[in-house]
mmCIF file with all atom_site columns, C-alpha atoms in Angstrom:
data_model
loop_
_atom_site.group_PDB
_atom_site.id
_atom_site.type_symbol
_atom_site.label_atom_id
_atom_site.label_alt_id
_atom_site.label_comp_id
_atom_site.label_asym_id
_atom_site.label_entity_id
_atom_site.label_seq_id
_atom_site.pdbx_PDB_ins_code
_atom_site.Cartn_x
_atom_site.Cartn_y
_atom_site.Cartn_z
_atom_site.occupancy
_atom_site.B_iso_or_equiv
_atom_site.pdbx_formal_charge
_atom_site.auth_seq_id
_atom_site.auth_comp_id
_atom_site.auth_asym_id
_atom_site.auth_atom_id
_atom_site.pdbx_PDB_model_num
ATOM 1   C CA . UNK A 1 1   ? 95.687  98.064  90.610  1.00 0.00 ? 1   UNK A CA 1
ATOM 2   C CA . UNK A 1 2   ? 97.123  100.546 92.900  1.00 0.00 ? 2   UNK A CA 1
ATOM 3   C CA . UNK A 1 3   ? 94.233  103.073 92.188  1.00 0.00 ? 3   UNK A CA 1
ATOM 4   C CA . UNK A 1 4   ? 91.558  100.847 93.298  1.00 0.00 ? 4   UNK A CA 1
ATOM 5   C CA . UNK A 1 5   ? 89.889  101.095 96.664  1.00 0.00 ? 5   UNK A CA 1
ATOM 6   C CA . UNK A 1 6   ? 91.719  98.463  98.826  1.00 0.00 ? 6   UNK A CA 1
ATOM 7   C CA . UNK A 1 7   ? 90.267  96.651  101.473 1.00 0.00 ? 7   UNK A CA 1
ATOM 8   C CA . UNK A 1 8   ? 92.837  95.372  104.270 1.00 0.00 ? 8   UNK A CA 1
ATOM 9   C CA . UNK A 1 9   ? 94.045  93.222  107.226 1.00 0.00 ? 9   UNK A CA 1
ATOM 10  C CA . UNK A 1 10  ? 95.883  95.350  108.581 1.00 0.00 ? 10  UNK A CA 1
ATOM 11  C CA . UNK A 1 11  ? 97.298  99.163  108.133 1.00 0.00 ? 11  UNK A CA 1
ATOM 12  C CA . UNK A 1 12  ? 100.736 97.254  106.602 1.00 0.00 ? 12  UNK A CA 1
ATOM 13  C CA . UNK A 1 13  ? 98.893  95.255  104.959 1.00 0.00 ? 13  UNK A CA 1
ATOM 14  C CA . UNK A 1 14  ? 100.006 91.906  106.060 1.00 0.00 ? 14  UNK A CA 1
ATOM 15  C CA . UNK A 1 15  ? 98.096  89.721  103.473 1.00 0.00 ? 15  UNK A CA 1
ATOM 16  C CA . UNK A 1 16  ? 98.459  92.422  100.450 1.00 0.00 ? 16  UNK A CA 1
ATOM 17  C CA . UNK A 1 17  ? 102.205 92.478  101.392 1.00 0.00 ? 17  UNK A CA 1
ATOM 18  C CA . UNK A 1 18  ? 103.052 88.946  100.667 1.00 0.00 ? 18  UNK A CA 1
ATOM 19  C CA . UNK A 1 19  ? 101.290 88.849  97.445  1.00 0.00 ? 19  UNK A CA 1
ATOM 20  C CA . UNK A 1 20  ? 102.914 91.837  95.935  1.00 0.00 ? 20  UNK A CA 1
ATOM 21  C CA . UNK A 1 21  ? 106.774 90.805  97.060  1.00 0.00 ? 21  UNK A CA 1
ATOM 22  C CA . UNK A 1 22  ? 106.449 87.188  96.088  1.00 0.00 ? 22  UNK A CA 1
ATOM 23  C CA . UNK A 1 23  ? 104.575 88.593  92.631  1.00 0.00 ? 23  UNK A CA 1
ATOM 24  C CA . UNK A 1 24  ? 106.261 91.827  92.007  1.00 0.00 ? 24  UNK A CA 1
ATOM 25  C CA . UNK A 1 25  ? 109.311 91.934  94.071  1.00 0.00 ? 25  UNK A CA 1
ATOM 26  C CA . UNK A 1 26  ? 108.697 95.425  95.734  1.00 0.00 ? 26  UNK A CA 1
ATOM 27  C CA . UNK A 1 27  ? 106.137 96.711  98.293  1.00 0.00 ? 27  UNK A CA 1
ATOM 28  C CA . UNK A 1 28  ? 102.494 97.743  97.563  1.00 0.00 ? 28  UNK A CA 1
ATOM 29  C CA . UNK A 1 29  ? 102.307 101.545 97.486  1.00 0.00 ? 29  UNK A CA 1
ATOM 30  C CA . UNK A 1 30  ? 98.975  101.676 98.301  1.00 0.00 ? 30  UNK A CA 1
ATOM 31  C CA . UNK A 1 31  ? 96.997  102.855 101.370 1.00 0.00 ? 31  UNK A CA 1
ATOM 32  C CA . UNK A 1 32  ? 93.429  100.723 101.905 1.00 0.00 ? 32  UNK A CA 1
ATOM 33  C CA . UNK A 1 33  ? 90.674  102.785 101.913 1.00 0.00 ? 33  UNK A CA 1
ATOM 34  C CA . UNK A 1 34  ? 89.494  99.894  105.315 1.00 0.00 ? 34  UNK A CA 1
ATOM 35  C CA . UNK A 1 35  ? 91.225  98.277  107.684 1.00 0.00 ? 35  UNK A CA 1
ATOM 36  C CA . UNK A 1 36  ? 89.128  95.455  108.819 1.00 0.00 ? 36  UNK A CA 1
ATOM 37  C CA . UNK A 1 37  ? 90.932  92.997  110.917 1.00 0.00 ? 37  UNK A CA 1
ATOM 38  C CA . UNK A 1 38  ? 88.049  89.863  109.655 1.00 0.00 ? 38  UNK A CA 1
ATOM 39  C CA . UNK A 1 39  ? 88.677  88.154  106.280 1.00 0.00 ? 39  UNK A CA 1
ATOM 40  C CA . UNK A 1 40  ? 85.204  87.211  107.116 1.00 0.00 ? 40  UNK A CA 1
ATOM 41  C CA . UNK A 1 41  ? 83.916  90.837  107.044 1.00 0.00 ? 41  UNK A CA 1
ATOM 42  C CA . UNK A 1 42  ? 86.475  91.894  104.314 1.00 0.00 ? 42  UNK A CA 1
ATOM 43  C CA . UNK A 1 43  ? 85.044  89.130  102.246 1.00 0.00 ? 43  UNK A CA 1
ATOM 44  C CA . UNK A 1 44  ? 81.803  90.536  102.691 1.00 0.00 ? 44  UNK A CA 1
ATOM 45  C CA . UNK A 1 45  ? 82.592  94.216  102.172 1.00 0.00 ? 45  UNK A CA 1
ATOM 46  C CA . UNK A 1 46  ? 83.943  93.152  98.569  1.00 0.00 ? 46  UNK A CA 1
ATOM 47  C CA . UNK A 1 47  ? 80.179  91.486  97.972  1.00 0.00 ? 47  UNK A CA 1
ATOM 48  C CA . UNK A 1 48  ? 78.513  94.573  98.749  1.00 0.00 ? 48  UNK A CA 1
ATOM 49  C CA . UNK A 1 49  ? 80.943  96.761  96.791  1.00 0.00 ? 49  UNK A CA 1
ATOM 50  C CA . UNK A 1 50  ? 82.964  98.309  99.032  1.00 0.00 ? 50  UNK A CA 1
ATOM 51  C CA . UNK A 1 51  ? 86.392  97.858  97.257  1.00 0.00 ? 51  UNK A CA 1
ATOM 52  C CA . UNK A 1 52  ? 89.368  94.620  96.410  1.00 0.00 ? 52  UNK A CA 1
ATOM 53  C CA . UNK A 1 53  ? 91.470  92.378  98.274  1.00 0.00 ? 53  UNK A CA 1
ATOM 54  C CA . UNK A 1 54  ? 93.352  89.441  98.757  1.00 0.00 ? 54  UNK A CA 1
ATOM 55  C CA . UNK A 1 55  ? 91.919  86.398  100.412 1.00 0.00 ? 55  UNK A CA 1
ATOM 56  C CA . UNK A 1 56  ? 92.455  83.045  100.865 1.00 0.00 ? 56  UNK A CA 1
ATOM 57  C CA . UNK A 1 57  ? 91.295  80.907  97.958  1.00 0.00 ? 57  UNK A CA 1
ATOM 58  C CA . UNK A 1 58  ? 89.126  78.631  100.278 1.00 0.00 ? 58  UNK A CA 1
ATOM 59  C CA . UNK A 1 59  ? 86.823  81.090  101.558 1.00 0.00 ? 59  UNK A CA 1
ATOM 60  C CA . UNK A 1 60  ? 85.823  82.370  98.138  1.00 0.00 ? 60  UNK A CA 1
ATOM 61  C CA . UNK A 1 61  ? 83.520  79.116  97.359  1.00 0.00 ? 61  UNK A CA 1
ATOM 62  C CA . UNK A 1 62  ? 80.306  79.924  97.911  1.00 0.00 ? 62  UNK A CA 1
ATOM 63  C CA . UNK A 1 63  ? 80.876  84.020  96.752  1.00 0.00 ? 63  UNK A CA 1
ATOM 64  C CA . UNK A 1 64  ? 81.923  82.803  94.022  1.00 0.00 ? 64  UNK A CA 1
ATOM 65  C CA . UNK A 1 65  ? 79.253  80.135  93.119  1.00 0.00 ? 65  UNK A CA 1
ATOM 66  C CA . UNK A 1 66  ? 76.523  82.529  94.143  1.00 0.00 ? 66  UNK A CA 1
ATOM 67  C CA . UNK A 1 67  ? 78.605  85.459  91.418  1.00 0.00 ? 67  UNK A CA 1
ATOM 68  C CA . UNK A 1 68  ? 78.765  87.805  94.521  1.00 0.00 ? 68  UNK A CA 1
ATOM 69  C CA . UNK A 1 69  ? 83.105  88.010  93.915  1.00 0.00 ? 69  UNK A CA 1
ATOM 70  C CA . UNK A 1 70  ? 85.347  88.003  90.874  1.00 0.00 ? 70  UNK A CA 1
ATOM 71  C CA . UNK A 1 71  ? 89.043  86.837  90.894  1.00 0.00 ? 71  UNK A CA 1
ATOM 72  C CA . UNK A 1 72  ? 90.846  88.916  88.945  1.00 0.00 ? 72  UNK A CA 1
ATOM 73  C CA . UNK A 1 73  ? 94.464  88.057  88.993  1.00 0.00 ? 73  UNK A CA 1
ATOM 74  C CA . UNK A 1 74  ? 94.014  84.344  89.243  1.00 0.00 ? 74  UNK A CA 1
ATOM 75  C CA . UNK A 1 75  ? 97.631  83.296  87.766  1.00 0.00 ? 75  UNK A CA 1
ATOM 76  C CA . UNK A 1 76  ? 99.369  85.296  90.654  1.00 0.00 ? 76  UNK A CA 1
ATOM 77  C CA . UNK A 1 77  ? 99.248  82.901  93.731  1.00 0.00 ? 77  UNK A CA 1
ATOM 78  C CA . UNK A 1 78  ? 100.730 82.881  96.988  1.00 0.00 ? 78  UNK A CA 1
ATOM 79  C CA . UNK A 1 79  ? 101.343 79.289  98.993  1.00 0.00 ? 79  UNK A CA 1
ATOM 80  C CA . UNK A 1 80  ? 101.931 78.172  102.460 1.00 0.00 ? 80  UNK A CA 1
ATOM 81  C CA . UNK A 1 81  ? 103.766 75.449  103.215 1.00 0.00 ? 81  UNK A CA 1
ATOM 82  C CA . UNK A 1 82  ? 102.418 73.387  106.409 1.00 0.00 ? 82  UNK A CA 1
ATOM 83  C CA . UNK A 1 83  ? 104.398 71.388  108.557 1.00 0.00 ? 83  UNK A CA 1
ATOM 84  C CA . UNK A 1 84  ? 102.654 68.971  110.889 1.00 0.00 ? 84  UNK A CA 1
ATOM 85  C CA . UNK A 1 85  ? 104.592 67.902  113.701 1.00 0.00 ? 85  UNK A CA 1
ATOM 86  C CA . UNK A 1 86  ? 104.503 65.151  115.741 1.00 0.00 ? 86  UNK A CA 1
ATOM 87  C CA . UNK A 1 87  ? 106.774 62.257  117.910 1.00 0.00 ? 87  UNK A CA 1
ATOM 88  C CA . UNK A 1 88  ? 107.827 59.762  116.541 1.00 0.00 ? 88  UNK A CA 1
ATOM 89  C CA . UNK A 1 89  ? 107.058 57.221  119.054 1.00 0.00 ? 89  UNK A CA 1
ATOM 90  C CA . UNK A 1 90  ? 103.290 58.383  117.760 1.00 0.00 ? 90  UNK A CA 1
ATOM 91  C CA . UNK A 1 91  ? 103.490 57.775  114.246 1.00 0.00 ? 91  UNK A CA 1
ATOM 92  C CA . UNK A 1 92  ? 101.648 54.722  113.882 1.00 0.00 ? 92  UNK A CA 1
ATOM 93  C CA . UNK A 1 93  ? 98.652  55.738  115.563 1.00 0.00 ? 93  UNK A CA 1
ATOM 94  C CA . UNK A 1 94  ? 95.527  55.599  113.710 1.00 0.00 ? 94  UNK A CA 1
ATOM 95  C CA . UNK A 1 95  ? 94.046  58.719  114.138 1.00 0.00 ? 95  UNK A CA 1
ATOM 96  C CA . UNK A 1 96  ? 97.198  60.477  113.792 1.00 0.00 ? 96  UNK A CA 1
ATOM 97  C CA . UNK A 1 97  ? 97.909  58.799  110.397 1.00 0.00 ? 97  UNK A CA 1
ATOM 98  C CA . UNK A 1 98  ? 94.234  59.480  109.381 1.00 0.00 ? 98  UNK A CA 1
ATOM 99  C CA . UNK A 1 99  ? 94.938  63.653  109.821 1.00 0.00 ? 99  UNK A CA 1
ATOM 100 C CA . UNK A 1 100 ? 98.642  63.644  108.048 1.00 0.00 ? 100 UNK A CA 1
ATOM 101 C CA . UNK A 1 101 ? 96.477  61.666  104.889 1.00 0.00 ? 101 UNK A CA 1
ATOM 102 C CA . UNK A 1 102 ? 93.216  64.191  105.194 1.00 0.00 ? 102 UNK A CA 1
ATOM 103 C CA . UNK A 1 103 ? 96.216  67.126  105.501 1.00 0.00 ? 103 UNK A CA 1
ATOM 104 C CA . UNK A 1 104 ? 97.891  65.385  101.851 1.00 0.00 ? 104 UNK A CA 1
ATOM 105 C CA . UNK A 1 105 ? 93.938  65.943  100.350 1.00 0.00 ? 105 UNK A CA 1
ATOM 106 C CA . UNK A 1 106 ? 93.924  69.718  100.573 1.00 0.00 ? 106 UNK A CA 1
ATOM 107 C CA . UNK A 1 107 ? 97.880  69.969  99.008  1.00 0.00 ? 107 UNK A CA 1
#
């Protein structure tokens, strides 16, 4: 994987970073060929060719229902946990209580 033409964040790569320590337990060695600082645009450099990278799952939908991106290491993963903060005196309003359950739906 380190031979392909990587498409990045960031020149440390930030996102690429994370995925290789949690995976691999070292740093990437490689360099990206890009440094494009919008998934959005990374996301559509890999459609047209222009190299690999990591992204988050959720943006992949329609790329991949339209066969215009591949995932090719699918049983590495990297999660976030998200913490959702709030005072207690608030916890029984409705609209508040409707976000924490919409929040449970996407974990």
């Amino acid at each position: 994987m380190c031979s392909q033409t990587w498409l990045s964040y960031g020149l440390e790569l930030p996102i690429i970073r994370r995925f290789w320590r949690e995976n691999f337990q070292k740093r990437p060695q490689m360099k990206p060929e890009h440094v494009l600082p919008d998934l959005h645009i990374i996301l559509s450099a890999i459609e047209h060719g222009a190299g690999i990278s990591l992204l988050p799952t959720y943006m992949l939908a329609n790329s991949l229902r339209e066969n215009k991106v591949k995932i090719i290491c699918e049983p590495y993963k990297v999660t976030n946990d998200l913490y959702f903060a709030y005072k207690i005196k608030n916890s029984a309003m409705p609209k508040l209580r409707m976000m924490i359950e919409a929040l449970k739906g996407y974990m």
